[in-house]
Amino acid sequence: MDRSSLSSSAYADLVDLGRRIYDRALIRREDELITDPRGQPIGWLLDTRVPMLDGDLFAEVGSVLADRLRDRDVHQVVGYGFGAYPLVCSVLADSGTPAFKGGLVRDEAKGHGRRRLVEGPVTPEKPTVLLDDIINSGRSAGQALELLRAENFNIVGMMTLFNFTWSNGQSRIEEDGVWVDSLLDLNLRENKKSSSDSA
Ligand SMILES: O=C(O)c1cc(=O)[nH]c(=O)n1[C@@H]1O[C@H](COP(=O)(O)O)[C@@H](O)[C@H]1O
């Protein structure tokens, strides 16, 4: 089930959840120095690890994601990066059935021990969804897909908390044959929220 098929009350609940995640994740330049990858100061960012590593929202988000994944008949999830790892764990913690299998993807296979790129009880043949907190340019999702495909994983979709719709990340990933579903679309550049389905 995607957003378009939700009842109005389920939709309102989703927007409310998105708003609470957003409010807890928002870091502004007034709060602390934050920089882009080139080291330049930026006005704001969302640090979803703050709400996702807090017990109350962790469980709530996990149950929403798990329901959506079951609606799509997917029971295996993987995550690449610190924004994604708590999402994977939150889905695994959902008490519904069937239970999920989860995997955590490394930048490169560990050099010793089991020497695995993907940790966890996941199998490449099963339809798998890549979880991430944010899709912006789609660069990090593209990297994850490359790593996972090199290990023969069948990645059918990507699910995120937020979609920064001013970038073309979603179309970039969809062009690669992977569906993209986000709990909430953010559609304005400067820390504003859309009037429709934004957090
Ligand atoms: O770089 C981002 O776009 C980004 C913005 C932000 O406010 N918070 C944030 O965590 N990100 C990270 O950037 C990644 C998505 O950006 P793209 O790789 O450009 O799609 C996600 O994995 C996020 O973890």
Tab-separated table of C-alpha atoms and ligand atoms in Angstrom:
chain	number	residue	atom	x	y	z
A	1	MET	CA	0.000	0.000	0.000
A	2	ASP	CA	1.451	3.397	-0.894
A	3	ARG	CA	0.349	6.803	0.333
A	4	SER	CA	-2.251	7.241	-2.415
A	5	SER	CA	-4.259	4.266	-1.137
A	6	LEU	CA	-4.318	5.285	2.536
A	7	SER	CA	-7.533	6.306	4.279
A	8	SER	CA	-7.602	9.936	5.366
A	9	SER	CA	-7.098	9.031	9.034
A	10	ALA	CA	-4.191	6.677	8.255
A	11	TYR	CA	-2.742	9.443	6.132
A	12	ALA	CA	-3.127	11.982	8.949
A	13	ASP	CA	-1.374	9.554	11.320
A	14	LEU	CA	1.470	9.201	8.833
A	15	VAL	CA	1.880	12.965	8.488
A	16	ASP	CA	1.833	13.282	12.276
A	17	LEU	CA	4.549	10.623	12.620
A	18	GLY	CA	6.607	12.292	9.911
A	19	ARG	CA	6.307	15.623	11.666
A	20	ARG	CA	7.512	14.150	14.955
A	21	ILE	CA	10.501	12.496	13.258
A	22	TYR	CA	11.266	15.708	11.406
A	23	ASP	CA	11.028	17.887	14.523
A	24	ARG	CA	13.376	15.617	16.456
A	25	ALA	CA	15.814	15.237	13.546
A	26	LEU	CA	16.072	18.880	12.510
A	27	ILE	CA	19.420	20.504	13.304
A	28	ARG	CA	19.749	24.206	12.470
A	29	ARG	CA	22.807	26.348	12.054
A	30	GLU	CA	21.645	28.282	15.150
A	31	ASP	CA	22.016	25.058	17.179
A	32	GLU	CA	25.492	23.995	16.107
A	33	LEU	CA	27.987	24.257	13.272
A	34	ILE	CA	26.932	21.952	10.447
A	35	THR	CA	28.774	21.548	7.177
A	36	ASP	CA	28.375	19.969	3.760
A	37	PRO	CA	30.798	17.299	2.468
A	38	ARG	CA	33.152	20.066	1.292
A	39	GLY	CA	33.252	21.567	4.767
A	40	GLN	CA	31.076	24.584	3.934
A	41	PRO	CA	28.548	25.739	6.559
A	42	ILE	CA	24.927	24.813	5.808
A	43	GLY	CA	21.641	26.111	7.215
A	44	TRP	CA	20.036	22.867	8.343
A	45	LEU	CA	20.088	19.112	8.090
A	46	LEU	CA	18.041	16.178	9.296
A	47	ASP	CA	19.828	13.817	11.657
A	48	THR	CA	17.344	10.942	11.805
A	49	ARG	CA	19.580	8.940	14.116
A	50	VAL	CA	18.356	11.156	16.958
A	51	PRO	CA	14.688	10.070	16.721
A	52	MET	CA	15.477	6.570	15.427
A	53	LEU	CA	17.761	5.710	18.328
A	54	ASP	CA	15.115	6.798	20.815
A	55	GLY	CA	12.956	3.921	21.985
A	56	ASP	CA	9.495	5.392	21.452
A	57	LEU	CA	9.826	6.469	17.829
A	58	PHE	CA	11.996	3.476	16.935
A	59	ALA	CA	9.109	1.082	17.588
A	60	GLU	CA	6.490	3.244	15.912
A	61	VAL	CA	8.527	3.739	12.732
A	62	GLY	CA	9.401	0.049	12.608
A	63	SER	CA	5.761	-0.952	12.698
A	64	VAL	CA	4.791	1.485	9.904
A	65	LEU	CA	7.664	0.329	7.688
A	66	ALA	CA	6.979	-3.350	8.425
A	67	ASP	CA	3.299	-2.993	7.431
A	68	ARG	CA	4.237	-1.358	4.158
A	69	LEU	CA	6.821	-3.969	3.367
A	70	ARG	CA	4.381	-6.808	4.090
A	71	ASP	CA	1.832	-5.118	1.801
A	72	ARG	CA	4.462	-5.354	-0.905
A	73	ASP	CA	5.168	-8.971	-0.026
A	74	VAL	CA	8.787	-8.278	0.861
A	75	HIS	CA	10.301	-9.894	3.954
A	76	GLN	CA	13.972	-9.091	3.665
A	77	VAL	CA	15.550	-5.660	4.231
A	78	VAL	CA	19.068	-4.294	4.097
A	79	GLY	CA	20.625	-0.962	5.061
A	80	TYR	CA	23.798	0.817	4.097
A	81	GLY	CA	25.131	3.442	6.517
A	82	PHE	CA	24.390	4.810	9.954
A	83	GLY	CA	21.111	6.421	8.931
A	84	ALA	CA	19.889	3.070	7.644
A	85	TYR	CA	20.987	0.661	10.367
A	86	PRO	CA	18.401	1.674	12.987
A	87	LEU	CA	15.690	1.447	10.328
A	88	VAL	CA	16.624	-2.144	9.555
A	89	CYS	CA	16.590	-3.013	13.259
A	90	SER	CA	13.239	-1.265	13.794
A	91	VAL	CA	11.596	-3.404	11.097
A	92	LEU	CA	13.074	-6.593	12.596
A	93	ALA	CA	11.689	-5.589	15.997
A	94	ASP	CA	8.113	-5.437	14.703
A	95	SER	CA	6.054	-8.195	16.301
A	96	GLY	CA	3.812	-8.895	13.281
A	97	THR	CA	4.108	-11.953	11.079
A	98	PRO	CA	5.872	-13.042	9.048
A	99	ALA	CA	9.032	-11.758	10.710
A	100	PHE	CA	11.720	-10.086	8.606
A	101	LYS	CA	15.336	-10.933	7.913
A	102	GLY	CA	17.788	-8.031	7.929
A	103	GLY	CA	21.232	-7.229	6.624
A	104	LEU	CA	23.756	-4.476	7.320
A	105	VAL	CA	25.948	-3.549	4.358
A	106	ARG	CA	29.608	-2.563	4.784
A	107	ASP	CA	31.624	-0.266	2.493
A	108	GLU	CA	33.784	-3.230	1.695
A	109	ALA	CA	33.942	-6.827	2.780
A	110	LYS	CA	35.599	-7.248	6.174
A	111	GLY	CA	39.230	-8.254	5.784
A	112	HIS	CA	39.129	-11.148	8.218
A	113	GLY	CA	36.734	-13.446	10.043
A	114	ARG	CA	33.797	-14.303	7.752
A	115	ARG	CA	34.955	-11.576	5.313
A	116	ARG	CA	31.382	-10.578	4.551
A	117	LEU	CA	30.101	-7.452	2.841
A	118	VAL	CA	26.568	-7.969	4.146
A	119	GLU	CA	26.160	-9.005	7.772
A	120	GLY	CA	23.091	-10.906	8.881
A	121	PRO	CA	20.907	-13.881	7.929
A	122	VAL	CA	19.979	-12.567	4.481
A	123	THR	CA	20.092	-14.492	1.215
A	124	PRO	CA	20.752	-12.876	-2.176
A	125	GLU	CA	17.940	-14.632	-4.076
A	126	LYS	CA	15.095	-13.309	-1.925
A	127	PRO	CA	13.410	-10.080	-3.044
A	128	THR	CA	15.049	-7.420	-0.880
A	129	VAL	CA	14.293	-3.801	-0.045
A	130	LEU	CA	17.003	-1.270	0.652
A	131	LEU	CA	16.097	0.948	3.616
A	132	ASP	CA	17.519	4.426	4.154
A	133	ASP	CA	16.552	7.481	6.140
A	134	ILE	CA	16.735	10.016	3.298
A	135	ILE	CA	16.878	9.968	-0.462
A	136	ASN	CA	18.330	13.171	-1.848
A	137	SER	CA	20.539	12.864	-4.933
A	138	GLY	CA	20.327	9.076	-4.808
A	139	ARG	CA	24.093	8.824	-4.723
A	140	SER	CA	24.318	6.766	-1.564
A	141	ALA	CA	21.475	4.488	-2.712
A	142	GLY	CA	23.292	4.041	-6.033
A	143	GLN	CA	26.426	2.976	-4.175
A	144	ALA	CA	24.452	0.542	-2.069
A	145	LEU	CA	22.840	-0.974	-5.173
A	146	GLU	CA	26.201	-1.413	-6.806
A	147	LEU	CA	27.645	-3.156	-3.752
A	148	LEU	CA	24.605	-5.384	-3.313
A	149	ARG	CA	24.313	-6.347	-6.969
A	150	ALA	CA	27.966	-7.334	-6.996
A	151	GLU	CA	26.911	-9.855	-4.328
A	152	ASN	CA	23.961	-10.939	-6.536
A	153	PHE	CA	21.265	-9.434	-4.316
A	154	ASN	CA	17.838	-9.000	-5.874
A	155	ILE	CA	16.974	-5.443	-4.808
A	156	VAL	CA	13.398	-4.762	-5.839
A	157	GLY	CA	12.727	-1.516	-3.994
A	158	MET	CA	13.944	1.214	-1.741
A	159	MET	CA	12.034	2.607	1.238
A	160	THR	CA	13.001	5.805	3.025
A	161	LEU	CA	11.659	8.052	5.743
A	162	PHE	CA	12.083	11.248	3.717
A	163	ASN	CA	12.396	12.107	0.050
A	164	PHE	CA	14.069	15.448	-0.681
A	165	THR	CA	12.022	15.978	-3.811
A	166	TRP	CA	14.043	18.938	-5.107
A	167	SER	CA	16.758	16.431	-6.085
A	168	ASN	CA	16.290	13.718	-8.680
A	169	GLY	CA	17.227	10.796	-6.442
A	170	GLN	CA	13.923	8.989	-6.816
A	171	SER	CA	13.945	9.029	-10.630
A	172	ARG	CA	17.621	8.088	-10.675
A	173	ILE	CA	16.920	4.960	-8.649
A	174	GLU	CA	13.677	4.137	-10.473
A	175	GLU	CA	15.520	4.329	-13.793
A	176	ASP	CA	17.721	1.619	-12.363
A	177	GLY	CA	14.665	-0.653	-12.111
A	178	VAL	CA	14.053	-0.235	-8.373
A	179	TRP	CA	10.803	1.194	-6.983
A	180	VAL	CA	11.086	3.993	-4.404
A	181	ASP	CA	8.625	4.594	-1.590
A	182	SER	CA	9.075	7.248	1.116
A	183	LEU	CA	6.985	7.892	4.186
A	184	LEU	CA	7.118	11.614	3.582
A	185	ASP	CA	8.064	13.956	0.765
A	186	LEU	CA	9.818	17.176	1.655
A	187	ASN	CA	9.476	19.540	-1.236
A	188	LEU	CA	11.045	22.836	-0.319
A	189	ARG	CA	14.694	23.663	-0.185
A	190	GLU	CA	15.010	25.861	2.897
A	191	ASN	CA	13.689	23.982	5.865
A	192	LYS	CA	10.059	24.385	4.863
A	193	LYS	CA	7.514	21.637	4.704
A	194	SER	CA	5.087	20.881	1.923
A	195	SER	CA	1.431	21.520	2.533
A	196	SER	CA	0.488	18.056	1.370
A	197	ASP	CA	2.305	15.067	2.738
A	198	SER	CA	5.419	16.505	4.229
A	199	ALA	CA	6.710	16.052	7.691
B	1	LIG	O1	23.260	14.256	2.343
B	1	LIG	C1	22.041	14.306	2.521
B	1	LIG	O2	21.259	14.591	1.609
B	1	LIG	C2	21.503	14.185	3.856
B	1	LIG	C3	20.852	15.317	4.275
B	1	LIG	C4	20.399	15.420	5.564
B	1	LIG	O3	19.779	16.423	5.989
B	1	LIG	N1	20.629	14.382	6.397
B	1	LIG	C5	21.289	13.253	5.988
B	1	LIG	O4	21.507	12.382	6.820
B	1	LIG	N2	21.699	13.105	4.698
B	1	LIG	C6	22.320	11.791	4.289
B	1	LIG	O5	22.496	11.667	2.913
B	1	LIG	C7	21.994	10.438	2.341
B	1	LIG	C8	21.064	10.689	1.200
B	1	LIG	O6	21.639	11.555	0.302
B	1	LIG	P1	21.902	11.141	-1.212
B	1	LIG	O7	23.025	10.158	-1.239
B	1	LIG	O8	22.273	12.465	-1.846
B	1	LIG	O9	20.594	10.589	-1.748
B	1	LIG	C9	21.267	9.710	3.382
B	1	LIG	O10	21.855	8.449	3.533
B	1	LIG	C10	21.415	10.577	4.611
B	1	LIG	O11	21.990	9.824	5.638
